[in-house]
mmCIF file with all atom_site columns, C-alpha atoms in Angstrom:
data_model
loop_
_atom_site.group_PDB
_atom_site.id
_atom_site.type_symbol
_atom_site.label_atom_id
_atom_site.label_alt_id
_atom_site.label_comp_id
_atom_site.label_asym_id
_atom_site.label_entity_id
_atom_site.label_seq_id
_atom_site.pdbx_PDB_ins_code
_atom_site.Cartn_x
_atom_site.Cartn_y
_atom_site.Cartn_z
_atom_site.occupancy
_atom_site.B_iso_or_equiv
_atom_site.pdbx_formal_charge
_atom_site.auth_seq_id
_atom_site.auth_comp_id
_atom_site.auth_asym_id
_atom_site.auth_atom_id
_atom_site.pdbx_PDB_model_num
ATOM 1   C CA . MET A 1 1   ? -11.759 -20.332 -9.068  1.00 0.00 ? 61  MET A CA 1
ATOM 2   C CA . SER A 1 2   ? -12.514 -16.887 -7.695  1.00 0.00 ? 62  SER A CA 1
ATOM 3   C CA . LYS A 1 3   ? -13.525 -14.211 -10.255 1.00 0.00 ? 63  LYS A CA 1
ATOM 4   C CA . ILE A 1 4   ? -11.908 -10.885 -9.856  1.00 0.00 ? 64  ILE A CA 1
ATOM 5   C CA . PHE A 1 5   ? -13.347 -7.733  -11.758 1.00 0.00 ? 65  PHE A CA 1
ATOM 6   C CA . ILE A 1 6   ? -10.937 -4.949  -12.689 1.00 0.00 ? 66  ILE A CA 1
ATOM 7   C CA . VAL A 1 7   ? -12.186 -1.434  -12.913 1.00 0.00 ? 67  VAL A CA 1
ATOM 8   C CA . GLU A 1 8   ? -9.231  0.477   -14.385 1.00 0.00 ? 68  GLU A CA 1
ATOM 9   C CA . ASP A 1 9   ? -9.270  2.947   -17.336 1.00 0.00 ? 69  ASP A CA 1
ATOM 10  C CA . ASP A 1 10  ? -5.609  2.574   -18.218 1.00 0.00 ? 70  ASP A CA 1
ATOM 11  C CA . ARG A 1 11  ? -5.552  -0.255  -20.824 1.00 0.00 ? 71  ARG A CA 1
ATOM 12  C CA . SER A 1 12  ? -2.004  -1.408  -20.327 1.00 0.00 ? 72  SER A CA 1
ATOM 13  C CA . ILE A 1 13  ? -2.432  -1.541  -16.493 1.00 0.00 ? 73  ILE A CA 1
ATOM 14  C CA . ARG A 1 14  ? -5.588  -3.485  -16.543 1.00 0.00 ? 74  ARG A CA 1
ATOM 15  C CA . GLU A 1 15  ? -4.295  -5.992  -19.098 1.00 0.00 ? 75  GLU A CA 1
ATOM 16  C CA . GLU A 1 16  ? -1.169  -6.531  -17.131 1.00 0.00 ? 76  GLU A CA 1
ATOM 17  C CA . LEU A 1 17  ? -3.240  -6.899  -13.929 1.00 0.00 ? 77  LEU A CA 1
ATOM 18  C CA . ALA A 1 18  ? -5.586  -9.364  -15.623 1.00 0.00 ? 78  ALA A CA 1
ATOM 19  C CA . GLU A 1 19  ? -2.564  -11.479 -16.816 1.00 0.00 ? 79  GLU A CA 1
ATOM 20  C CA . LEU A 1 20  ? -1.078  -11.421 -13.289 1.00 0.00 ? 80  LEU A CA 1
ATOM 21  C CA . LEU A 1 21  ? -4.366  -12.603 -11.813 1.00 0.00 ? 81  LEU A CA 1
ATOM 22  C CA . ARG A 1 22  ? -4.873  -15.331 -14.374 1.00 0.00 ? 82  ARG A CA 1
ATOM 23  C CA . ASN A 1 23  ? -1.321  -16.574 -13.968 1.00 0.00 ? 83  ASN A CA 1
ATOM 24  C CA . SER A 1 24  ? -2.019  -16.812 -10.211 1.00 0.00 ? 84  SER A CA 1
ATOM 25  C CA . GLY A 1 25  ? -5.128  -18.977 -10.646 1.00 0.00 ? 85  GLY A CA 1
ATOM 26  C CA . TYR A 1 26  ? -7.879  -16.465 -10.665 1.00 0.00 ? 86  TYR A CA 1
ATOM 27  C CA . GLU A 1 27  ? -10.477 -15.635 -13.277 1.00 0.00 ? 87  GLU A CA 1
ATOM 28  C CA . ALA A 1 28  ? -10.207 -11.994 -14.422 1.00 0.00 ? 88  ALA A CA 1
ATOM 29  C CA . GLU A 1 29  ? -12.593 -9.718  -16.138 1.00 0.00 ? 89  GLU A CA 1
ATOM 30  C CA . TYR A 1 30  ? -12.547 -5.967  -16.696 1.00 0.00 ? 90  TYR A CA 1
ATOM 31  C CA . LEU A 1 31  ? -14.416 -2.943  -17.923 1.00 0.00 ? 91  LEU A CA 1
ATOM 32  C CA . THR A 1 32  ? -13.648 -1.383  -21.197 1.00 0.00 ? 92  THR A CA 1
ATOM 33  C CA . ASP A 1 33  ? -16.702 0.814   -21.483 1.00 0.00 ? 93  ASP A CA 1
ATOM 34  C CA . PHE A 1 34  ? -17.425 2.779   -18.322 1.00 0.00 ? 94  PHE A CA 1
ATOM 35  C CA . THR A 1 35  ? -20.984 3.754   -19.117 1.00 0.00 ? 95  THR A CA 1
ATOM 36  C CA . ASP A 1 36  ? -23.342 2.152   -16.645 1.00 0.00 ? 96  ASP A CA 1
ATOM 37  C CA . SER A 1 37  ? -20.430 0.616   -14.819 1.00 0.00 ? 97  SER A CA 1
ATOM 38  C CA . LYS A 1 38  ? -22.355 -0.439  -11.839 1.00 0.00 ? 98  LYS A CA 1
ATOM 39  C CA . ALA A 1 39  ? -24.798 -2.647  -13.756 1.00 0.00 ? 99  ALA A CA 1
ATOM 40  C CA . LYS A 1 40  ? -21.924 -4.255  -15.650 1.00 0.00 ? 100 LYS A CA 1
ATOM 41  C CA . ILE A 1 41  ? -20.011 -5.066  -12.515 1.00 0.00 ? 101 ILE A CA 1
ATOM 42  C CA . LEU A 1 42  ? -23.004 -6.533  -10.706 1.00 0.00 ? 102 LEU A CA 1
ATOM 43  C CA . ALA A 1 43  ? -23.970 -8.557  -13.774 1.00 0.00 ? 103 ALA A CA 1
ATOM 44  C CA . ALA A 1 44  ? -20.500 -10.187 -13.740 1.00 0.00 ? 104 ALA A CA 1
ATOM 45  C CA . LYS A 1 45  ? -21.071 -11.436 -10.152 1.00 0.00 ? 105 LYS A CA 1
ATOM 46  C CA . PRO A 1 46  ? -17.470 -11.257 -9.201  1.00 0.00 ? 106 PRO A CA 1
ATOM 47  C CA . ASP A 1 47  ? -16.028 -12.516 -5.881  1.00 0.00 ? 107 ASP A CA 1
ATOM 48  C CA . LEU A 1 48  ? -13.807 -9.378  -5.575  1.00 0.00 ? 108 LEU A CA 1
ATOM 49  C CA . ILE A 1 49  ? -13.440 -6.058  -7.312  1.00 0.00 ? 109 ILE A CA 1
ATOM 50  C CA . LEU A 1 50  ? -10.287 -4.074  -7.904  1.00 0.00 ? 110 LEU A CA 1
ATOM 51  C CA . MET A 1 51  ? -11.293 -0.413  -8.269  1.00 0.00 ? 111 MET A CA 1
ATOM 52  C CA . ASP A 1 52  ? -9.327  2.601   -9.457  1.00 0.00 ? 112 ASP A CA 1
ATOM 53  C CA . ILE A 1 53  ? -10.542 5.995   -8.366  1.00 0.00 ? 113 ILE A CA 1
ATOM 54  C CA . ASN A 1 54  ? -9.643  7.982   -11.503 1.00 0.00 ? 114 ASN A CA 1
ATOM 55  C CA . ILE A 1 55  ? -12.122 6.404   -13.963 1.00 0.00 ? 115 ILE A CA 1
ATOM 56  C CA . PRO A 1 56  ? -14.608 7.941   -16.394 1.00 0.00 ? 116 PRO A CA 1
ATOM 57  C CA . ASP A 1 57  ? -18.133 8.876   -15.606 1.00 0.00 ? 117 ASP A CA 1
ATOM 58  C CA . LEU A 1 58  ? -18.584 8.191   -11.809 1.00 0.00 ? 118 LEU A CA 1
ATOM 59  C CA . ASN A 1 59  ? -15.204 8.226   -10.099 1.00 0.00 ? 119 ASN A CA 1
ATOM 60  C CA . GLY A 1 60  ? -14.235 5.099   -8.196  1.00 0.00 ? 120 GLY A CA 1
ATOM 61  C CA . GLU A 1 61  ? -15.296 6.370   -4.811  1.00 0.00 ? 121 GLU A CA 1
ATOM 62  C CA . GLN A 1 62  ? -18.786 7.258   -5.984  1.00 0.00 ? 122 GLN A CA 1
ATOM 63  C CA . LEU A 1 63  ? -19.080 3.968   -7.881  1.00 0.00 ? 123 LEU A CA 1
ATOM 64  C CA . LEU A 1 64  ? -17.995 2.132   -4.684  1.00 0.00 ? 124 LEU A CA 1
ATOM 65  C CA . LYS A 1 65  ? -20.728 3.866   -2.712  1.00 0.00 ? 125 LYS A CA 1
ATOM 66  C CA . GLU A 1 66  ? -23.378 2.963   -5.332  1.00 0.00 ? 126 GLU A CA 1
ATOM 67  C CA . ILE A 1 67  ? -22.238 -0.690  -5.417  1.00 0.00 ? 127 ILE A CA 1
ATOM 68  C CA . ARG A 1 68  ? -22.434 -0.945  -1.673  1.00 0.00 ? 128 ARG A CA 1
ATOM 69  C CA . LYS A 1 69  ? -26.126 -0.247  -1.889  1.00 0.00 ? 129 LYS A CA 1
ATOM 70  C CA . GLU A 1 70  ? -26.495 -3.499  -3.836  1.00 0.00 ? 130 GLU A CA 1
ATOM 71  C CA . THR A 1 71  ? -23.864 -6.075  -2.625  1.00 0.00 ? 131 THR A CA 1
ATOM 72  C CA . ASP A 1 72  ? -21.162 -6.849  0.047   1.00 0.00 ? 132 ASP A CA 1
ATOM 73  C CA . THR A 1 73  ? -18.716 -8.111  -2.549  1.00 0.00 ? 133 THR A CA 1
ATOM 74  C CA . PRO A 1 74  ? -15.248 -7.244  -1.421  1.00 0.00 ? 134 PRO A CA 1
ATOM 75  C CA . VAL A 1 75  ? -13.663 -4.150  -3.037  1.00 0.00 ? 135 VAL A CA 1
ATOM 76  C CA . ILE A 1 76  ? -9.989  -3.264  -3.012  1.00 0.00 ? 136 ILE A CA 1
ATOM 77  C CA . MET A 1 77  ? -9.108  0.276   -4.158  1.00 0.00 ? 137 MET A CA 1
ATOM 78  C CA . VAL A 1 78  ? -6.017  0.183   -6.386  1.00 0.00 ? 138 VAL A CA 1
ATOM 79  C CA . THR A 1 79  ? -5.126  3.796   -7.102  1.00 0.00 ? 139 THR A CA 1
ATOM 80  C CA . SER A 1 80  ? -2.396  6.340   -7.645  1.00 0.00 ? 140 SER A CA 1
ATOM 81  C CA . ARG A 1 81  ? -4.157  8.703   -5.133  1.00 0.00 ? 141 ARG A CA 1
ATOM 82  C CA . THR A 1 82  ? -1.932  8.716   -1.984  1.00 0.00 ? 142 THR A CA 1
ATOM 83  C CA . SER A 1 83  ? -3.834  11.219  0.080   1.00 0.00 ? 143 SER A CA 1
ATOM 84  C CA . GLU A 1 84  ? -5.119  10.155  3.585   1.00 0.00 ? 144 GLU A CA 1
ATOM 85  C CA . THR A 1 85  ? -8.491  11.785  2.708   1.00 0.00 ? 145 THR A CA 1
ATOM 86  C CA . ASP A 1 86  ? -9.026  9.497   -0.248  1.00 0.00 ? 146 ASP A CA 1
ATOM 87  C CA . GLU A 1 87  ? -8.139  6.385   1.808   1.00 0.00 ? 147 GLU A CA 1
ATOM 88  C CA . VAL A 1 88  ? -10.530 7.423   4.677   1.00 0.00 ? 148 VAL A CA 1
ATOM 89  C CA . LEU A 1 89  ? -13.334 8.203   2.244   1.00 0.00 ? 149 LEU A CA 1
ATOM 90  C CA . SER A 1 90  ? -12.889 4.929   0.405   1.00 0.00 ? 150 SER A CA 1
ATOM 91  C CA . MET A 1 91  ? -12.906 2.892   3.645   1.00 0.00 ? 151 MET A CA 1
ATOM 92  C CA . SER A 1 92  ? -15.837 4.878   4.976   1.00 0.00 ? 152 SER A CA 1
ATOM 93  C CA . TYR A 1 93  ? -17.678 3.978   1.723   1.00 0.00 ? 153 TYR A CA 1
ATOM 94  C CA . GLY A 1 94  ? -17.059 0.351   2.284   1.00 0.00 ? 154 GLY A CA 1
ATOM 95  C CA . ALA A 1 95  ? -13.776 -0.511  0.695   1.00 0.00 ? 155 ALA A CA 1
ATOM 96  C CA . ASP A 1 96  ? -12.126 -3.619  2.201   1.00 0.00 ? 156 ASP A CA 1
ATOM 97  C CA . ASP A 1 97  ? -8.625  -2.528  1.524   1.00 0.00 ? 157 ASP A CA 1
ATOM 98  C CA . TYR A 1 98  ? -6.669  0.338   -0.154  1.00 0.00 ? 158 TYR A CA 1
ATOM 99  C CA . ILE A 1 99  ? -3.395  -0.174  -2.221  1.00 0.00 ? 159 ILE A CA 1
ATOM 100 C CA . THR A 1 100 ? -1.495  2.662   -3.888  1.00 0.00 ? 160 THR A CA 1
ATOM 101 C CA . LYS A 1 101 ? 0.322   2.492   -7.231  1.00 0.00 ? 161 LYS A CA 1
ATOM 102 C CA . PRO A 1 102 ? 2.953   1.451   -8.013  1.00 0.00 ? 162 PRO A CA 1
ATOM 103 C CA . TYR A 1 103 ? 2.082   -1.736  -6.240  1.00 0.00 ? 163 TYR A CA 1
ATOM 104 C CA . ASN A 1 104 ? 4.265   -4.819  -5.571  1.00 0.00 ? 164 ASN A CA 1
ATOM 105 C CA . PRO A 1 105 ? 2.550   -7.667  -7.450  1.00 0.00 ? 165 PRO A CA 1
ATOM 106 C CA . THR A 1 106 ? 3.258   -10.119 -4.744  1.00 0.00 ? 166 THR A CA 1
ATOM 107 C CA . ILE A 1 107 ? 1.924   -7.903  -1.977  1.00 0.00 ? 167 ILE A CA 1
ATOM 108 C CA . LEU A 1 108 ? -1.144  -7.244  -4.111  1.00 0.00 ? 168 LEU A CA 1
ATOM 109 C CA . LEU A 1 109 ? -1.798  -10.903 -4.533  1.00 0.00 ? 169 LEU A CA 1
ATOM 110 C CA . LEU A 1 110 ? -1.468  -11.523 -0.804  1.00 0.00 ? 170 LEU A CA 1
ATOM 111 C CA . ARG A 1 111 ? -3.814  -8.688  0.039   1.00 0.00 ? 171 ARG A CA 1
ATOM 112 C CA . ILE A 1 112 ? -6.345  -10.130 -2.458  1.00 0.00 ? 172 ILE A CA 1
ATOM 113 C CA . SER A 1 113 ? -6.029  -13.591 -0.892  1.00 0.00 ? 173 SER A CA 1
ATOM 114 C CA . ALA A 1 114 ? -6.492  -12.133 2.569   1.00 0.00 ? 174 ALA A CA 1
ATOM 115 C CA . VAL A 1 115 ? -9.656  -10.209 1.669   1.00 0.00 ? 175 VAL A CA 1
ATOM 116 C CA . LEU A 1 116 ? -11.142 -13.196 -0.109  1.00 0.00 ? 176 LEU A CA 1
ATOM 117 C CA . LYS A 1 117 ? -10.460 -15.441 2.951   1.00 0.00 ? 177 LYS A CA 1
ATOM 118 C CA . ARG A 1 118 ? -11.973 -12.876 5.218   1.00 0.00 ? 178 ARG A CA 1
ATOM 119 C CA . ALA A 1 119 ? -15.095 -12.579 3.017   1.00 0.00 ? 179 ALA A CA 1
ATOM 120 C CA . ALA A 1 120 ? -15.516 -16.356 2.894   1.00 0.00 ? 180 ALA A CA 1
ATOM 121 C CA . GLY A 1 121 ? -15.357 -16.578 6.750   1.00 0.00 ? 181 GLY A CA 1
ATOM 122 C CA . ALA A 1 122 ? -17.817 -13.703 7.119   1.00 0.00 ? 182 ALA A CA 1
ATOM 123 C CA . SER A 1 123 ? -20.343 -15.335 4.768   1.00 0.00 ? 183 SER A CA 1
ATOM 124 C CA . THR A 1 124 ? -20.249 -18.599 6.729   1.00 0.00 ? 184 THR A CA 1
ATOM 125 C CA . SER A 1 125 ? -20.317 -17.339 10.264  1.00 0.00 ? 185 SER A CA 1
ATOM 126 C CA . VAL A 1 126 ? -23.194 -16.041 12.387  1.00 0.00 ? 186 VAL A CA 1
ATOM 127 C CA . GLN A 1 127 ? -22.169 -12.851 14.164  1.00 0.00 ? 187 GLN A CA 1
ATOM 128 C CA . THR A 1 128 ? -23.122 -12.708 17.863  1.00 0.00 ? 188 THR A CA 1
ATOM 129 C CA . TYR A 1 129 ? -23.024 -9.938  20.529  1.00 0.00 ? 189 TYR A CA 1
ATOM 130 C CA . ASN A 1 130 ? -23.046 -10.834 24.206  1.00 0.00 ? 190 ASN A CA 1
ATOM 131 C CA . GLY A 1 131 ? -24.922 -14.071 23.522  1.00 0.00 ? 191 GLY A CA 1
ATOM 132 C CA . LEU A 1 132 ? -27.403 -12.480 21.020  1.00 0.00 ? 192 LEU A CA 1
ATOM 133 C CA . GLN A 1 133 ? -27.509 -13.588 17.458  1.00 0.00 ? 193 GLN A CA 1
ATOM 134 C CA . VAL A 1 134 ? -27.443 -10.793 14.923  1.00 0.00 ? 194 VAL A CA 1
ATOM 135 C CA . ASN A 1 135 ? -29.989 -11.511 12.133  1.00 0.00 ? 195 ASN A CA 1
ATOM 136 C CA . ASP A 1 136 ? -29.414 -8.946  9.342   1.00 0.00 ? 196 ASP A CA 1
ATOM 137 C CA . ALA A 1 137 ? -32.067 -10.576 7.026   1.00 0.00 ? 197 ALA A CA 1
ATOM 138 C CA . LYS A 1 138 ? -34.852 -9.910  9.596   1.00 0.00 ? 198 LYS A CA 1
ATOM 139 C CA . GLY A 1 139 ? -33.198 -6.748  11.078  1.00 0.00 ? 199 GLY A CA 1
ATOM 140 C CA . CYS A 1 140 ? -33.258 -8.147  14.606  1.00 0.00 ? 200 CYS A CA 1
ATOM 141 C CA . LEU A 1 141 ? -31.419 -9.484  17.581  1.00 0.00 ? 201 LEU A CA 1
ATOM 142 C CA . THR A 1 142 ? -32.396 -12.779 19.319  1.00 0.00 ? 202 THR A CA 1
ATOM 143 C CA . ASP A 1 143 ? -31.349 -14.595 22.492  1.00 0.00 ? 203 ASP A CA 1
ATOM 144 C CA . GLY A 1 144 ? -33.191 -17.808 21.260  1.00 0.00 ? 204 GLY A CA 1
ATOM 145 C CA . SER A 1 145 ? -36.390 -17.107 23.046  1.00 0.00 ? 205 SER A CA 1
ATOM 146 C CA . ARG A 1 146 ? -36.976 -13.427 22.421  1.00 0.00 ? 206 ARG A CA 1
ATOM 147 C CA . GLU A 1 147 ? -36.582 -11.364 19.378  1.00 0.00 ? 207 GLU A CA 1
ATOM 148 C CA . LEU A 1 148 ? -35.694 -7.701  19.368  1.00 0.00 ? 208 LEU A CA 1
ATOM 149 C CA . ILE A 1 149 ? -36.670 -5.809  16.192  1.00 0.00 ? 209 ILE A CA 1
ATOM 150 C CA . LEU A 1 150 ? -34.334 -2.904  15.210  1.00 0.00 ? 210 LEU A CA 1
ATOM 151 C CA . THR A 1 151 ? -35.315 -0.119  12.860  1.00 0.00 ? 211 THR A CA 1
ATOM 152 C CA . LYS A 1 152 ? -33.267 0.277   9.701   1.00 0.00 ? 212 LYS A CA 1
ATOM 153 C CA . ASN A 1 153 ? -31.271 3.083   11.304  1.00 0.00 ? 213 ASN A CA 1
ATOM 154 C CA . GLU A 1 154 ? -30.874 1.367   14.577  1.00 0.00 ? 214 GLU A CA 1
ATOM 155 C CA . MET A 1 155 ? -29.463 -1.669  12.761  1.00 0.00 ? 215 MET A CA 1
ATOM 156 C CA . ILE A 1 156 ? -27.040 0.466   10.736  1.00 0.00 ? 216 ILE A CA 1
ATOM 157 C CA . ILE A 1 157 ? -25.706 2.060   13.886  1.00 0.00 ? 217 ILE A CA 1
ATOM 158 C CA . PHE A 1 158 ? -25.512 -1.257  15.728  1.00 0.00 ? 218 PHE A CA 1
ATOM 159 C CA . ARG A 1 159 ? -23.718 -2.986  12.848  1.00 0.00 ? 219 ARG A CA 1
ATOM 160 C CA . PHE A 1 160 ? -21.192 -0.194  12.434  1.00 0.00 ? 220 PHE A CA 1
ATOM 161 C CA . MET A 1 161 ? -20.419 -0.223  16.120  1.00 0.00 ? 221 MET A CA 1
ATOM 162 C CA . LEU A 1 162 ? -20.308 -4.008  16.376  1.00 0.00 ? 222 LEU A CA 1
ATOM 163 C CA . ASP A 1 163 ? -17.770 -4.207  13.542  1.00 0.00 ? 223 ASP A CA 1
ATOM 164 C CA . ARG A 1 164 ? -15.623 -1.860  15.594  1.00 0.00 ? 224 ARG A CA 1
ATOM 165 C CA . GLN A 1 165 ? -16.459 -3.177  18.994  1.00 0.00 ? 225 GLN A CA 1
ATOM 166 C CA . GLY A 1 166 ? -14.223 -1.944  21.770  1.00 0.00 ? 226 GLY A CA 1
ATOM 167 C CA . ASN A 1 167 ? -13.106 1.075   19.758  1.00 0.00 ? 227 ASN A CA 1
ATOM 168 C CA . ILE A 1 168 ? -14.385 4.640   19.763  1.00 0.00 ? 228 ILE A CA 1
ATOM 169 C CA . VAL A 1 169 ? -16.855 5.412   16.959  1.00 0.00 ? 229 VAL A CA 1
ATOM 170 C CA . THR A 1 170 ? -17.355 9.091   16.243  1.00 0.00 ? 230 THR A CA 1
ATOM 171 C CA . ARG A 1 171 ? -20.630 10.755  15.541  1.00 0.00 ? 231 ARG A CA 1
ATOM 172 C CA . ASP A 1 172 ? -19.276 11.759  12.149  1.00 0.00 ? 232 ASP A CA 1
ATOM 173 C CA . GLU A 1 173 ? -18.647 8.167   11.272  1.00 0.00 ? 233 GLU A CA 1
ATOM 174 C CA . LEU A 1 174 ? -22.105 7.118   12.197  1.00 0.00 ? 234 LEU A CA 1
ATOM 175 C CA . MET A 1 175 ? -23.615 9.998   10.373  1.00 0.00 ? 235 MET A CA 1
ATOM 176 C CA . THR A 1 176 ? -21.699 8.908   7.183   1.00 0.00 ? 236 THR A CA 1
ATOM 177 C CA . ALA A 1 177 ? -22.892 5.413   7.595   1.00 0.00 ? 237 ALA A CA 1
ATOM 178 C CA . LEU A 1 178 ? -26.517 6.610   7.921   1.00 0.00 ? 238 LEU A CA 1
ATOM 179 C CA . TRP A 1 179 ? -26.239 8.994   4.986   1.00 0.00 ? 239 TRP A CA 1
ATOM 180 C CA . ASP A 1 180 ? -25.087 6.126   2.786   1.00 0.00 ? 240 ASP A CA 1
ATOM 181 C CA . ASN A 1 181 ? -28.540 4.468   3.283   1.00 0.00 ? 241 ASN A CA 1
ATOM 182 C CA . ASP A 1 182 ? -30.889 7.424   3.932   1.00 0.00 ? 242 ASP A CA 1
ATOM 183 C CA . GLU A 1 183 ? -31.649 10.672  2.210   1.00 0.00 ? 243 GLU A CA 1
ATOM 184 C CA . PHE A 1 184 ? -30.824 12.783  5.298   1.00 0.00 ? 244 PHE A CA 1
ATOM 185 C CA . VAL A 1 185 ? -30.186 12.111  8.961   1.00 0.00 ? 245 VAL A CA 1
ATOM 186 C CA . ASN A 1 186 ? -29.491 15.046  11.167  1.00 0.00 ? 246 ASN A CA 1
ATOM 187 C CA . ASP A 1 187 ? -27.559 15.200  14.422  1.00 0.00 ? 247 ASP A CA 1
ATOM 188 C CA . ASN A 1 188 ? -30.722 15.183  16.567  1.00 0.00 ? 248 ASN A CA 1
ATOM 189 C CA . ALA A 1 189 ? -31.931 12.110  14.782  1.00 0.00 ? 249 ALA A CA 1
ATOM 190 C CA . LEU A 1 190 ? -28.725 10.325  15.469  1.00 0.00 ? 250 LEU A CA 1
ATOM 191 C CA . THR A 1 191 ? -29.076 11.143  19.142  1.00 0.00 ? 251 THR A CA 1
ATOM 192 C CA . VAL A 1 192 ? -32.613 9.705   19.222  1.00 0.00 ? 252 VAL A CA 1
ATOM 193 C CA . ASN A 1 193 ? -31.535 6.543   17.403  1.00 0.00 ? 253 ASN A CA 1
ATOM 194 C CA . ILE A 1 194 ? -28.684 5.954   19.780  1.00 0.00 ? 254 ILE A CA 1
ATOM 195 C CA . SER A 1 195 ? -31.009 6.438   22.802  1.00 0.00 ? 255 SER A CA 1
ATOM 196 C CA . ARG A 1 196 ? -33.613 3.986   21.387  1.00 0.00 ? 256 ARG A CA 1
ATOM 197 C CA . LEU A 1 197 ? -30.902 1.433   20.549  1.00 0.00 ? 257 LEU A CA 1
ATOM 198 C CA . ARG A 1 198 ? -29.594 1.639   24.160  1.00 0.00 ? 258 ARG A CA 1
ATOM 199 C CA . SER A 1 199 ? -33.095 1.105   25.507  1.00 0.00 ? 259 SER A CA 1
ATOM 200 C CA . LYS A 1 200 ? -33.724 -1.979  23.260  1.00 0.00 ? 260 LYS A CA 1
ATOM 201 C CA . LEU A 1 201 ? -30.451 -3.575  24.051  1.00 0.00 ? 261 LEU A CA 1
ATOM 202 C CA . ALA A 1 202 ? -31.195 -3.091  27.788  1.00 0.00 ? 262 ALA A CA 1
ATOM 203 C CA . ASP A 1 203 ? -34.504 -4.834  27.297  1.00 0.00 ? 263 ASP A CA 1
ATOM 204 C CA . LEU A 1 204 ? -32.425 -7.965  26.250  1.00 0.00 ? 264 LEU A CA 1
ATOM 205 C CA . GLY A 1 205 ? -30.245 -7.713  29.264  1.00 0.00 ? 265 GLY A CA 1
ATOM 206 C CA . CYS A 1 206 ? -27.352 -5.665  27.719  1.00 0.00 ? 266 CYS A CA 1
ATOM 207 C CA . GLU A 1 207 ? -27.381 -2.744  30.170  1.00 0.00 ? 267 GLU A CA 1
ATOM 208 C CA . ASP A 1 208 ? -24.883 0.058   29.483  1.00 0.00 ? 268 ASP A CA 1
ATOM 209 C CA . ALA A 1 209 ? -23.877 -1.666  26.217  1.00 0.00 ? 269 ALA A CA 1
ATOM 210 C CA . ILE A 1 210 ? -23.104 1.681   24.574  1.00 0.00 ? 270 ILE A CA 1
ATOM 211 C CA . GLU A 1 211 ? -20.689 3.946   26.431  1.00 0.00 ? 271 GLU A CA 1
ATOM 212 C CA . THR A 1 212 ? -20.460 7.610   25.642  1.00 0.00 ? 272 THR A CA 1
ATOM 213 C CA . ARG A 1 213 ? -17.046 9.233   25.404  1.00 0.00 ? 273 ARG A CA 1
ATOM 214 C CA . LYS A 1 214 ? -17.465 12.907  25.843  1.00 0.00 ? 274 LYS A CA 1
ATOM 215 C CA . LYS A 1 215 ? -16.395 14.854  22.696  1.00 0.00 ? 275 LYS A CA 1
ATOM 216 C CA . GLN A 1 216 ? -15.146 11.672  21.082  1.00 0.00 ? 276 GLN A CA 1
ATOM 217 C CA . GLY A 1 217 ? -17.980 9.323   20.342  1.00 0.00 ? 277 GLY A CA 1
ATOM 218 C CA . TYR A 1 218 ? -19.282 5.966   21.514  1.00 0.00 ? 278 TYR A CA 1
ATOM 219 C CA . ILE A 1 219 ? -18.003 2.593   22.323  1.00 0.00 ? 279 ILE A CA 1
ATOM 220 C CA . LEU A 1 220 ? -19.946 -0.636  22.038  1.00 0.00 ? 280 LEU A CA 1
ATOM 221 C CA . ARG A 1 221 ? -18.858 -2.711  24.983  1.00 0.00 ? 281 ARG A CA 1
#
């Protein structure tokens, strides 16, 4: 039974949501005290988190950002905020889906099921790129006989682009991804990291793996 953790400060909404989840075969827990929310959520070890943005202490977006430093547990933002800015910010911080209130309970359950299935598939598969295996634990790429070590920032850039392979990734998106993990990365540092990543990929036979789109960004081919 999958455990879903609800982060919602409106008592009636969270209790209704918990009842909906339990009636649908999930285990449901929720926060009632929002001090030190991150530690409480991580201690519960949920399979998925439903997160409101308007909560006490850290707002949901900042809390999501903090949680992403510790775990890849799927997070669905369930919020009354309907602005595109909030949705973009939440997704850039690592949300797996974004649902606005009032939600249709059936659609919410379908979205939860889809995210859980996607997460289960991701945890059991080994991601590859042009015949190279991506080893996140060791921070390297390997073709079976050779191993290419990437720096922390190079791996963040490569991972971000690999998850969006074939699509344009802007410099702003890459900077945001790096800022989530480092104190500060400036524009020049990003250029240097892209250049070094290109060179390393070429060493493993992936020539011209990263295409530059002038005034748009980059594409991982």
